[in-house]
Amino acid sequence: MSDPFHPSVPAGAYDQLLADVLPQARAQRTWQPSDGPLPSLFVSHGAPPTLDDPAWLRDLFDWGQKMPKPRGIVIVSAHWENAPLAISGSAEGTELYYDFGGFHPRYYTLKYRSPDATALAHQVAGTLADTTPLHQFVDRGLDHGAFIPMMAMYPAADVPVIQLSMPSLDPSALLDLGVRLRSLREEGYLVIGSGFMTHSFAVFRDPGLVGHTQAFDEWAVDAMARGDVDSLVDYRTKAPGVRVAHPTADHFVPLLLTLGAASDPGQSIESAFGRMVMGNSIRSVQMA
């Protein structure tokens, strides 16, 4: 990407991805009970410039292809904090929520028409019903933390998707929510936390700060490999470079949802891909 904020053809890389992979995406084998539980995922989602980065799009697509096609997807994005816990609109045709500004007009016309997710919404509500009331915002579609990675991972738009709000920015609250969603994985549903392994605008302005984001990324990889959930919860005091890498909590705490949904945090954690883009780590991981 020579200039991701002013591409010559906005979302041109995404257009090319569709041209290249749609037949393969439509032919993907659907999950069966014999496949066992699907993993829990943490995806670094990016903003519209993701759709202009062919390598990032291909990383996401190839990742999705390595798993059976899920029966449905439950995603928690950095861009929706709401208490009490809320769920997005689930009806087919619910419009996307374009929660970004300052980009080319084309990004506000892109569609991702995933199938009706009403049954999935009921499944999630039932999973949480014993402890958590769930309000549905029927007109709120997927925000960019949800629809941009889904456009790349499942470009055929043939998997039901619903979005849950973050009940707070408390890492422990996201960890607990992941635990309560864990059983969905056994039924062929993907549980995804969508944030950014590092989320620093300061490093955009001053590339000399990249050492902070690199140090944070390396620390997070090590903590995950050791299953050190306590340190990840307490990342603000334990992680190096945190003031630059995560000046706010919103893009990191979805990782705790992924940890909570994992069967045994610290076991079978795999980086799907990990590299630096514009000074930030776009590392994305899966956990068994």
mmCIF file with all atom_site columns, N, CA, C and O in Angstrom, residues 122-166:
data_model
loop_
_atom_site.group_PDB
_atom_site.id
_atom_site.type_symbol
_atom_site.label_atom_id
_atom_site.label_alt_id
_atom_site.label_comp_id
_atom_site.label_asym_id
_atom_site.label_entity_id
_atom_site.label_seq_id
_atom_site.pdbx_PDB_ins_code
_atom_site.Cartn_x
_atom_site.Cartn_y
_atom_site.Cartn_z
_atom_site.occupancy
_atom_site.B_iso_or_equiv
_atom_site.pdbx_formal_charge
_atom_site.auth_seq_id
_atom_site.auth_comp_id
_atom_site.auth_asym_id
_atom_site.auth_atom_id
_atom_site.pdbx_PDB_model_num
ATOM 1   N N  . HIS A 1 122 ? -31.263 -16.111 18.816 1.00 0.00 ? 122 HIS A N  1
ATOM 2   C CA . HIS A 1 122 ? -31.993 -16.836 19.857 1.00 0.00 ? 122 HIS A CA 1
ATOM 3   C C  . HIS A 1 122 ? -31.071 -17.811 20.594 1.00 0.00 ? 122 HIS A C  1
ATOM 4   O O  . HIS A 1 122 ? -31.184 -17.989 21.817 1.00 0.00 ? 122 HIS A O  1
ATOM 5   N N  . GLN A 1 123 ? -30.172 -18.456 19.849 1.00 0.00 ? 123 GLN A N  1
ATOM 6   C CA . GLN A 1 123 ? -29.225 -19.384 20.465 1.00 0.00 ? 123 GLN A CA 1
ATOM 7   C C  . GLN A 1 123 ? -28.333 -18.655 21.468 1.00 0.00 ? 123 GLN A C  1
ATOM 8   O O  . GLN A 1 123 ? -28.099 -19.127 22.580 1.00 0.00 ? 123 GLN A O  1
ATOM 9   N N  . VAL A 1 124 ? -27.829 -17.487 21.074 1.00 0.00 ? 124 VAL A N  1
ATOM 10  C CA . VAL A 1 124 ? -26.963 -16.717 21.965 1.00 0.00 ? 124 VAL A CA 1
ATOM 11  C C  . VAL A 1 124 ? -27.744 -16.237 23.182 1.00 0.00 ? 124 VAL A C  1
ATOM 12  O O  . VAL A 1 124 ? -27.268 -16.312 24.321 1.00 0.00 ? 124 VAL A O  1
ATOM 13  N N  . ALA A 1 125 ? -28.961 -15.739 22.952 1.00 0.00 ? 125 ALA A N  1
ATOM 14  C CA . ALA A 1 125 ? -29.785 -15.283 24.073 1.00 0.00 ? 125 ALA A CA 1
ATOM 15  C C  . ALA A 1 125 ? -30.042 -16.417 25.056 1.00 0.00 ? 125 ALA A C  1
ATOM 16  O O  . ALA A 1 125 ? -29.984 -16.235 26.280 1.00 0.00 ? 125 ALA A O  1
ATOM 17  N N  . GLY A 1 126 ? -30.294 -17.612 24.522 1.00 0.00 ? 126 GLY A N  1
ATOM 18  C CA . GLY A 1 126 ? -30.524 -18.751 25.391 1.00 0.00 ? 126 GLY A CA 1
ATOM 19  C C  . GLY A 1 126 ? -29.281 -19.144 26.159 1.00 0.00 ? 126 GLY A C  1
ATOM 20  O O  . GLY A 1 126 ? -29.353 -19.538 27.335 1.00 0.00 ? 126 GLY A O  1
ATOM 21  N N  . THR A 1 127 ? -28.122 -19.018 25.526 1.00 0.00 ? 127 THR A N  1
ATOM 22  C CA . THR A 1 127 ? -26.862 -19.346 26.189 1.00 0.00 ? 127 THR A CA 1
ATOM 23  C C  . THR A 1 127 ? -26.600 -18.417 27.370 1.00 0.00 ? 127 THR A C  1
ATOM 24  O O  . THR A 1 127 ? -26.044 -18.830 28.392 1.00 0.00 ? 127 THR A O  1
ATOM 25  N N  . LEU A 1 128 ? -27.013 -17.164 27.239 1.00 0.00 ? 128 LEU A N  1
ATOM 26  C CA . LEU A 1 128 ? -26.729 -16.170 28.268 1.00 0.00 ? 128 LEU A CA 1
ATOM 27  C C  . LEU A 1 128 ? -27.886 -15.955 29.230 1.00 0.00 ? 128 LEU A C  1
ATOM 28  O O  . LEU A 1 128 ? -27.744 -15.232 30.222 1.00 0.00 ? 128 LEU A O  1
ATOM 29  N N  . ALA A 1 129 ? -29.033 -16.572 28.970 1.00 0.00 ? 129 ALA A N  1
ATOM 30  C CA . ALA A 1 129 ? -30.268 -16.216 29.674 1.00 0.00 ? 129 ALA A CA 1
ATOM 31  C C  . ALA A 1 129 ? -30.199 -16.434 31.176 1.00 0.00 ? 129 ALA A C  1
ATOM 32  O O  . ALA A 1 129 ? -30.834 -15.703 31.940 1.00 0.00 ? 129 ALA A O  1
ATOM 33  N N  . ASP A 1 130 ? -29.423 -17.406 31.616 1.00 0.00 ? 130 ASP A N  1
ATOM 34  C CA . ASP A 1 130 ? -29.430 -17.707 33.051 1.00 0.00 ? 130 ASP A CA 1
ATOM 35  C C  . ASP A 1 130 ? -28.760 -16.623 33.890 1.00 0.00 ? 130 ASP A C  1
ATOM 36  O O  . ASP A 1 130 ? -29.002 -16.519 35.091 1.00 0.00 ? 130 ASP A O  1
ATOM 37  N N  . THR A 1 131 ? -27.920 -15.796 33.255 1.00 0.00 ? 131 THR A N  1
ATOM 38  C CA . THR A 1 131 ? -27.199 -14.775 34.019 1.00 0.00 ? 131 THR A CA 1
ATOM 39  C C  . THR A 1 131 ? -27.334 -13.365 33.455 1.00 0.00 ? 131 THR A C  1
ATOM 40  O O  . THR A 1 131 ? -27.083 -12.401 34.169 1.00 0.00 ? 131 THR A O  1
ATOM 41  N N  . THR A 1 132 ? -27.713 -13.231 32.194 1.00 0.00 ? 132 THR A N  1
ATOM 42  C CA . THR A 1 132 ? -27.582 -11.941 31.531 1.00 0.00 ? 132 THR A CA 1
ATOM 43  C C  . THR A 1 132 ? -28.797 -11.610 30.678 1.00 0.00 ? 132 THR A C  1
ATOM 44  O O  . THR A 1 132 ? -29.083 -12.318 29.710 1.00 0.00 ? 132 THR A O  1
ATOM 45  N N  . PRO A 1 133 ? -29.521 -10.512 30.998 1.00 0.00 ? 133 PRO A N  1
ATOM 46  C CA . PRO A 1 133 ? -30.550 -10.056 30.073 1.00 0.00 ? 133 PRO A CA 1
ATOM 47  C C  . PRO A 1 133 ? -29.894 -9.492  28.821 1.00 0.00 ? 133 PRO A C  1
ATOM 48  O O  . PRO A 1 133 ? -28.799 -8.918  28.872 1.00 0.00 ? 133 PRO A O  1
ATOM 49  N N  . LEU A 1 134 ? -30.528 -9.679  27.690 1.00 0.00 ? 134 LEU A N  1
ATOM 50  C CA . LEU A 1 134 ? -29.935 -9.292  26.416 1.00 0.00 ? 134 LEU A CA 1
ATOM 51  C C  . LEU A 1 134 ? -30.934 -8.432  25.642 1.00 0.00 ? 134 LEU A C  1
ATOM 52  O O  . LEU A 1 134 ? -32.017 -8.890  25.302 1.00 0.00 ? 134 LEU A O  1
ATOM 53  N N  . HIS A 1 135 ? -30.549 -7.176  25.376 1.00 0.00 ? 135 HIS A N  1
ATOM 54  C CA . HIS A 1 135 ? -31.402 -6.277  24.599 1.00 0.00 ? 135 HIS A CA 1
ATOM 55  C C  . HIS A 1 135 ? -30.954 -6.305  23.141 1.00 0.00 ? 135 HIS A C  1
ATOM 56  O O  . HIS A 1 135 ? -29.759 -6.337  22.860 1.00 0.00 ? 135 HIS A O  1
ATOM 57  N N  . GLN A 1 136 ? -31.900 -6.305  22.221 1.00 0.00 ? 136 GLN A N  1
ATOM 58  C CA . GLN A 1 136 ? -31.545 -6.292  20.806 1.00 0.00 ? 136 GLN A CA 1
ATOM 59  C C  . GLN A 1 136 ? -31.827 -4.932  20.196 1.00 0.00 ? 136 GLN A C  1
ATOM 60  O O  . GLN A 1 136 ? -32.930 -4.390  20.313 1.00 0.00 ? 136 GLN A O  1
ATOM 61  N N  . PHE A 1 137 ? -30.814 -4.364  19.538 1.00 0.00 ? 137 PHE A N  1
ATOM 62  C CA . PHE A 1 137 ? -30.968 -3.151  18.743 1.00 0.00 ? 137 PHE A CA 1
ATOM 63  C C  . PHE A 1 137 ? -31.238 -3.606  17.302 1.00 0.00 ? 137 PHE A C  1
ATOM 64  O O  . PHE A 1 137 ? -30.303 -3.875  16.538 1.00 0.00 ? 137 PHE A O  1
ATOM 65  N N  . VAL A 1 138 ? -32.504 -3.702  16.965 1.00 0.00 ? 138 VAL A N  1
ATOM 66  C CA . VAL A 1 138 ? -32.872 -4.374  15.716 1.00 0.00 ? 138 VAL A CA 1
ATOM 67  C C  . VAL A 1 138 ? -32.388 -3.632  14.476 1.00 0.00 ? 138 VAL A C  1
ATOM 68  O O  . VAL A 1 138 ? -32.245 -4.236  13.408 1.00 0.00 ? 138 VAL A O  1
ATOM 69  N N  . ASP A 1 139 ? -32.140 -2.331  14.586 1.00 0.00 ? 139 ASP A N  1
ATOM 70  C CA . ASP A 1 139 ? -31.704 -1.569  13.421 1.00 0.00 ? 139 ASP A CA 1
ATOM 71  C C  . ASP A 1 139 ? -30.195 -1.347  13.376 1.00 0.00 ? 139 ASP A C  1
ATOM 72  O O  . ASP A 1 139 ? -29.703 -0.684  12.459 1.00 0.00 ? 139 ASP A O  1
ATOM 73  N N  . ARG A 1 140 ? -29.481 -1.877  14.349 1.00 0.00 ? 140 ARG A N  1
ATOM 74  C CA . ARG A 1 140 ? -28.030 -1.687  14.348 1.00 0.00 ? 140 ARG A CA 1
ATOM 75  C C  . ARG A 1 140 ? -27.375 -2.855  13.636 1.00 0.00 ? 140 ARG A C  1
ATOM 76  O O  . ARG A 1 140 ? -27.386 -3.983  14.112 1.00 0.00 ? 140 ARG A O  1
ATOM 77  N N  . GLY A 1 141 ? -26.783 -2.564  12.484 1.00 0.00 ? 141 GLY A N  1
ATOM 78  C CA . GLY A 1 141 ? -26.073 -3.598  11.754 1.00 0.00 ? 141 GLY A CA 1
ATOM 79  C C  . GLY A 1 141 ? -24.653 -3.772  12.267 1.00 0.00 ? 141 GLY A C  1
ATOM 80  O O  . GLY A 1 141 ? -24.230 -3.145  13.250 1.00 0.00 ? 141 GLY A O  1
ATOM 81  N N  . LEU A 1 142 ? -23.904 -4.623  11.613 1.00 0.00 ? 142 LEU A N  1
ATOM 82  C CA . LEU A 1 142 ? -22.512 -4.869  11.973 1.00 0.00 ? 142 LEU A CA 1
ATOM 83  C C  . LEU A 1 142 ? -21.693 -3.611  11.772 1.00 0.00 ? 142 LEU A C  1
ATOM 84  O O  . LEU A 1 142 ? -21.822 -2.925  10.747 1.00 0.00 ? 142 LEU A O  1
ATOM 85  N N  . ASP A 1 143 ? -20.831 -3.271  12.741 1.00 0.00 ? 143 ASP A N  1
ATOM 86  C CA . ASP A 1 143 ? -19.930 -2.138  12.550 1.00 0.00 ? 143 ASP A CA 1
ATOM 87  C C  . ASP A 1 143 ? -18.658 -2.617  11.856 1.00 0.00 ? 143 ASP A C  1
ATOM 88  O O  . ASP A 1 143 ? -18.489 -3.799  11.575 1.00 0.00 ? 143 ASP A O  1
ATOM 89  N N  . HIS A 1 144 ? -17.741 -1.673  11.593 1.00 0.00 ? 144 HIS A N  1
ATOM 90  C CA . HIS A 1 144 ? -16.607 -2.052  10.744 1.00 0.00 ? 144 HIS A CA 1
ATOM 91  C C  . HIS A 1 144 ? -15.661 -3.037  11.424 1.00 0.00 ? 144 HIS A C  1
ATOM 92  O O  . HIS A 1 144 ? -14.949 -3.774  10.736 1.00 0.00 ? 144 HIS A O  1
ATOM 93  N N  . GLY A 1 145 ? -15.684 -3.092  12.755 1.00 0.00 ? 145 GLY A N  1
ATOM 94  C CA . GLY A 1 145 ? -14.892 -4.104  13.430 1.00 0.00 ? 145 GLY A CA 1
ATOM 95  C C  . GLY A 1 145 ? -15.401 -5.509  13.194 1.00 0.00 ? 145 GLY A C  1
ATOM 96  O O  . GLY A 1 145 ? -14.686 -6.486  13.420 1.00 0.00 ? 145 GLY A O  1
ATOM 97  N N  . ALA A 1 146 ? -16.639 -5.615  12.731 1.00 0.00 ? 146 ALA A N  1
ATOM 98  C CA . ALA A 1 146 ? -17.227 -6.914  12.404 1.00 0.00 ? 146 ALA A CA 1
ATOM 99  C C  . ALA A 1 146 ? -17.278 -7.134  10.898 1.00 0.00 ? 146 ALA A C  1
ATOM 100 O O  . ALA A 1 146 ? -16.833 -8.171  10.388 1.00 0.00 ? 146 ALA A O  1
ATOM 101 N N  . PHE A 1 147 ? -17.807 -6.159  10.149 1.00 0.00 ? 147 PHE A N  1
ATOM 102 C CA . PHE A 1 147 ? -18.052 -6.473  8.739  1.00 0.00 ? 147 PHE A CA 1
ATOM 103 C C  . PHE A 1 147 ? -16.799 -6.473  7.884  1.00 0.00 ? 147 PHE A C  1
ATOM 104 O O  . PHE A 1 147 ? -16.717 -7.225  6.904  1.00 0.00 ? 147 PHE A O  1
ATOM 105 N N  . ILE A 1 148 ? -15.776 -5.690  8.241  1.00 0.00 ? 148 ILE A N  1
ATOM 106 C CA . ILE A 1 148 ? -14.578 -5.699  7.400  1.00 0.00 ? 148 ILE A CA 1
ATOM 107 C C  . ILE A 1 148 ? -13.852 -7.045  7.476  1.00 0.00 ? 148 ILE A C  1
ATOM 108 O O  . ILE A 1 148 ? -13.532 -7.634  6.432  1.00 0.00 ? 148 ILE A O  1
ATOM 109 N N  . PRO A 1 149 ? -13.581 -7.602  8.653  1.00 0.00 ? 149 PRO A N  1
ATOM 110 C CA . PRO A 1 149 ? -12.956 -8.942  8.629  1.00 0.00 ? 149 PRO A CA 1
ATOM 111 C C  . PRO A 1 149 ? -13.852 -10.016 8.035  1.00 0.00 ? 149 PRO A C  1
ATOM 112 O O  . PRO A 1 149 ? -13.365 -10.941 7.383  1.00 0.00 ? 149 PRO A O  1
ATOM 113 N N  . MET A 1 150 ? -15.174 -9.898  8.215  1.00 0.00 ? 150 MET A N  1
ATOM 114 C CA . MET A 1 150 ? -16.075 -10.895 7.633  1.00 0.00 ? 150 MET A CA 1
ATOM 115 C C  . MET A 1 150 ? -16.083 -10.813 6.106  1.00 0.00 ? 150 MET A C  1
ATOM 116 O O  . MET A 1 150 ? -16.180 -11.842 5.428  1.00 0.00 ? 150 MET A O  1
ATOM 117 N N  . MET A 1 151 ? -15.986 -9.607  5.554  1.00 0.00 ? 151 MET A N  1
ATOM 118 C CA . MET A 1 151 ? -15.939 -9.455  4.102  1.00 0.00 ? 151 MET A CA 1
ATOM 119 C C  . MET A 1 151 ? -14.761 -10.207 3.508  1.00 0.00 ? 151 MET A C  1
ATOM 120 O O  . MET A 1 151 ? -14.851 -10.734 2.392  1.00 0.00 ? 151 MET A O  1
ATOM 121 N N  . ALA A 1 152 ? -13.647 -10.262 4.262  1.00 0.00 ? 152 ALA A N  1
ATOM 122 C CA . ALA A 1 152 ? -12.463 -10.953 3.763  1.00 0.00 ? 152 ALA A CA 1
ATOM 123 C C  . ALA A 1 152 ? -12.488 -12.435 4.084  1.00 0.00 ? 152 ALA A C  1
ATOM 124 O O  . ALA A 1 152 ? -12.138 -13.267 3.242  1.00 0.00 ? 152 ALA A O  1
ATOM 125 N N  . MET A 1 153 ? -12.912 -12.815 5.286  1.00 0.00 ? 153 MET A N  1
ATOM 126 C CA . MET A 1 153 ? -12.872 -14.221 5.686  1.00 0.00 ? 153 MET A CA 1
ATOM 127 C C  . MET A 1 153 ? -13.966 -15.040 5.023  1.00 0.00 ? 153 MET A C  1
ATOM 128 O O  . MET A 1 153 ? -13.748 -16.197 4.650  1.00 0.00 ? 153 MET A O  1
ATOM 129 N N  . TYR A 1 154 ? -15.143 -14.446 4.866  1.00 0.00 ? 154 TYR A N  1
ATOM 130 C CA . TYR A 1 154 ? -16.294 -15.155 4.292  1.00 0.00 ? 154 TYR A CA 1
ATOM 131 C C  . TYR A 1 154 ? -16.943 -14.273 3.228  1.00 0.00 ? 154 TYR A C  1
ATOM 132 O O  . TYR A 1 154 ? -18.054 -13.775 3.396  1.00 0.00 ? 154 TYR A O  1
ATOM 133 N N  . PRO A 1 155 ? -16.218 -14.051 2.111  1.00 0.00 ? 155 PRO A N  1
ATOM 134 C CA . PRO A 1 155 ? -16.678 -13.081 1.118  1.00 0.00 ? 155 PRO A CA 1
ATOM 135 C C  . PRO A 1 155 ? -17.958 -13.492 0.399  1.00 0.00 ? 155 PRO A C  1
ATOM 136 O O  . PRO A 1 155 ? -18.597 -12.643 -0.226 1.00 0.00 ? 155 PRO A O  1
ATOM 137 N N  . ALA A 1 156 ? -18.345 -14.758 0.477  1.00 0.00 ? 156 ALA A N  1
ATOM 138 C CA . ALA A 1 156 ? -19.606 -15.169 -0.137 1.00 0.00 ? 156 ALA A CA 1
ATOM 139 C C  . ALA A 1 156 ? -20.810 -14.716 0.689  1.00 0.00 ? 156 ALA A C  1
ATOM 140 O O  . ALA A 1 156 ? -21.956 -14.849 0.231  1.00 0.00 ? 156 ALA A O  1
ATOM 141 N N  . ALA A 1 157 ? -20.563 -14.182 1.881  1.00 0.00 ? 157 ALA A N  1
ATOM 142 C CA . ALA A 1 157 ? -21.631 -13.686 2.763  1.00 0.00 ? 157 ALA A CA 1
ATOM 143 C C  . ALA A 1 157 ? -22.711 -14.750 2.961  1.00 0.00 ? 157 ALA A C  1
ATOM 144 O O  . ALA A 1 157 ? -23.902 -14.459 2.910  1.00 0.00 ? 157 ALA A O  1
ATOM 145 N N  . ASP A 1 158 ? -22.278 -15.969 3.240  1.00 0.00 ? 158 ASP A N  1
ATOM 146 C CA . ASP A 1 158 ? -23.219 -17.080 3.362  1.00 0.00 ? 158 ASP A CA 1
ATOM 147 C C  . ASP A 1 158 ? -23.210 -17.703 4.761  1.00 0.00 ? 158 ASP A C  1
ATOM 148 O O  . ASP A 1 158 ? -23.668 -18.834 4.951  1.00 0.00 ? 158 ASP A O  1
ATOM 149 N N  . VAL A 1 159 ? -22.703 -16.948 5.750  1.00 0.00 ? 159 VAL A N  1
ATOM 150 C CA . VAL A 1 159 ? -22.677 -17.406 7.143  1.00 0.00 ? 159 VAL A CA 1
ATOM 151 C C  . VAL A 1 159 ? -23.432 -16.388 7.998  1.00 0.00 ? 159 VAL A C  1
ATOM 152 O O  . VAL A 1 159 ? -23.123 -15.194 7.942  1.00 0.00 ? 159 VAL A O  1
ATOM 153 N N  . PRO A 1 160 ? -24.420 -16.811 8.783  1.00 0.00 ? 160 PRO A N  1
ATOM 154 C CA . PRO A 1 160 ? -25.102 -15.861 9.676  1.00 0.00 ? 160 PRO A CA 1
ATOM 155 C C  . PRO A 1 160 ? -24.121 -15.254 10.680 1.00 0.00 ? 160 PRO A C  1
ATOM 156 O O  . PRO A 1 160 ? -23.269 -15.953 11.233 1.00 0.00 ? 160 PRO A O  1
ATOM 157 N N  . VAL A 1 161 ? -24.249 -13.942 10.898 1.00 0.00 ? 161 VAL A N  1
ATOM 158 C CA . VAL A 1 161 ? -23.363 -13.224 11.813 1.00 0.00 ? 161 VAL A CA 1
ATOM 159 C C  . VAL A 1 161 ? -24.196 -12.334 12.714 1.00 0.00 ? 161 VAL A C  1
ATOM 160 O O  . VAL A 1 161 ? -25.069 -11.595 12.238 1.00 0.00 ? 161 VAL A O  1
ATOM 161 N N  . ILE A 1 162 ? -23.909 -12.380 14.003 1.00 0.00 ? 162 ILE A N  1
ATOM 162 C CA . ILE A 1 162 ? -24.480 -11.391 14.916 1.00 0.00 ? 162 ILE A CA 1
ATOM 163 C C  . ILE A 1 162 ? -23.345 -10.806 15.744 1.00 0.00 ? 162 ILE A C  1
ATOM 164 O O  . ILE A 1 162 ? -22.299 -11.434 15.946 1.00 0.00 ? 162 ILE A O  1
ATOM 165 N N  . GLN A 1 163 ? -23.563 -9.574  16.195 1.00 0.00 ? 163 GLN A N  1
ATOM 166 C CA . GLN A 1 163 ? -22.565 -8.868  16.982 1.00 0.00 ? 163 GLN A CA 1
ATOM 167 C C  . GLN A 1 163 ? -23.101 -8.639  18.390 1.00 0.00 ? 163 GLN A C  1
ATOM 168 O O  . GLN A 1 163 ? -24.259 -8.257  18.570 1.00 0.00 ? 163 GLN A O  1
ATOM 169 N N  . LEU A 1 164 ? -22.244 -8.868  19.378 1.00 0.00 ? 164 LEU A N  1
ATOM 170 C CA . LEU A 1 164 ? -22.551 -8.554  20.763 1.00 0.00 ? 164 LEU A CA 1
ATOM 171 C C  . LEU A 1 164 ? -21.779 -7.313  21.172 1.00 0.00 ? 164 LEU A C  1
ATOM 172 O O  . LEU A 1 164 ? -20.643 -7.096  20.724 1.00 0.00 ? 164 LEU A O  1
ATOM 173 N N  . SER A 1 165 ? -22.371 -6.518  22.038 1.00 0.00 ? 165 SER A N  1
ATOM 174 C CA . SER A 1 165 ? -21.657 -5.363  22.567 1.00 0.00 ? 165 SER A CA 1
ATOM 175 C C  . SER A 1 165 ? -20.646 -5.811  23.623 1.00 0.00 ? 165 SER A C  1
ATOM 176 O O  . SER A 1 165 ? -20.733 -6.914  24.180 1.00 0.00 ? 165 SER A O  1
ATOM 177 N N  . MET A 1 166 ? -19.685 -4.941  23.887 1.00 0.00 ? 166 MET A N  1
ATOM 178 C CA . MET A 1 166 ? -18.829 -5.132  25.046 1.00 0.00 ? 166 MET A CA 1
ATOM 179 C C  . MET A 1 166 ? -19.579 -4.576  26.256 1.00 0.00 ? 166 MET A C  1
ATOM 180 O O  . MET A 1 166 ? -19.977 -3.406  26.254 1.00 0.00 ? 166 MET A O  1
#
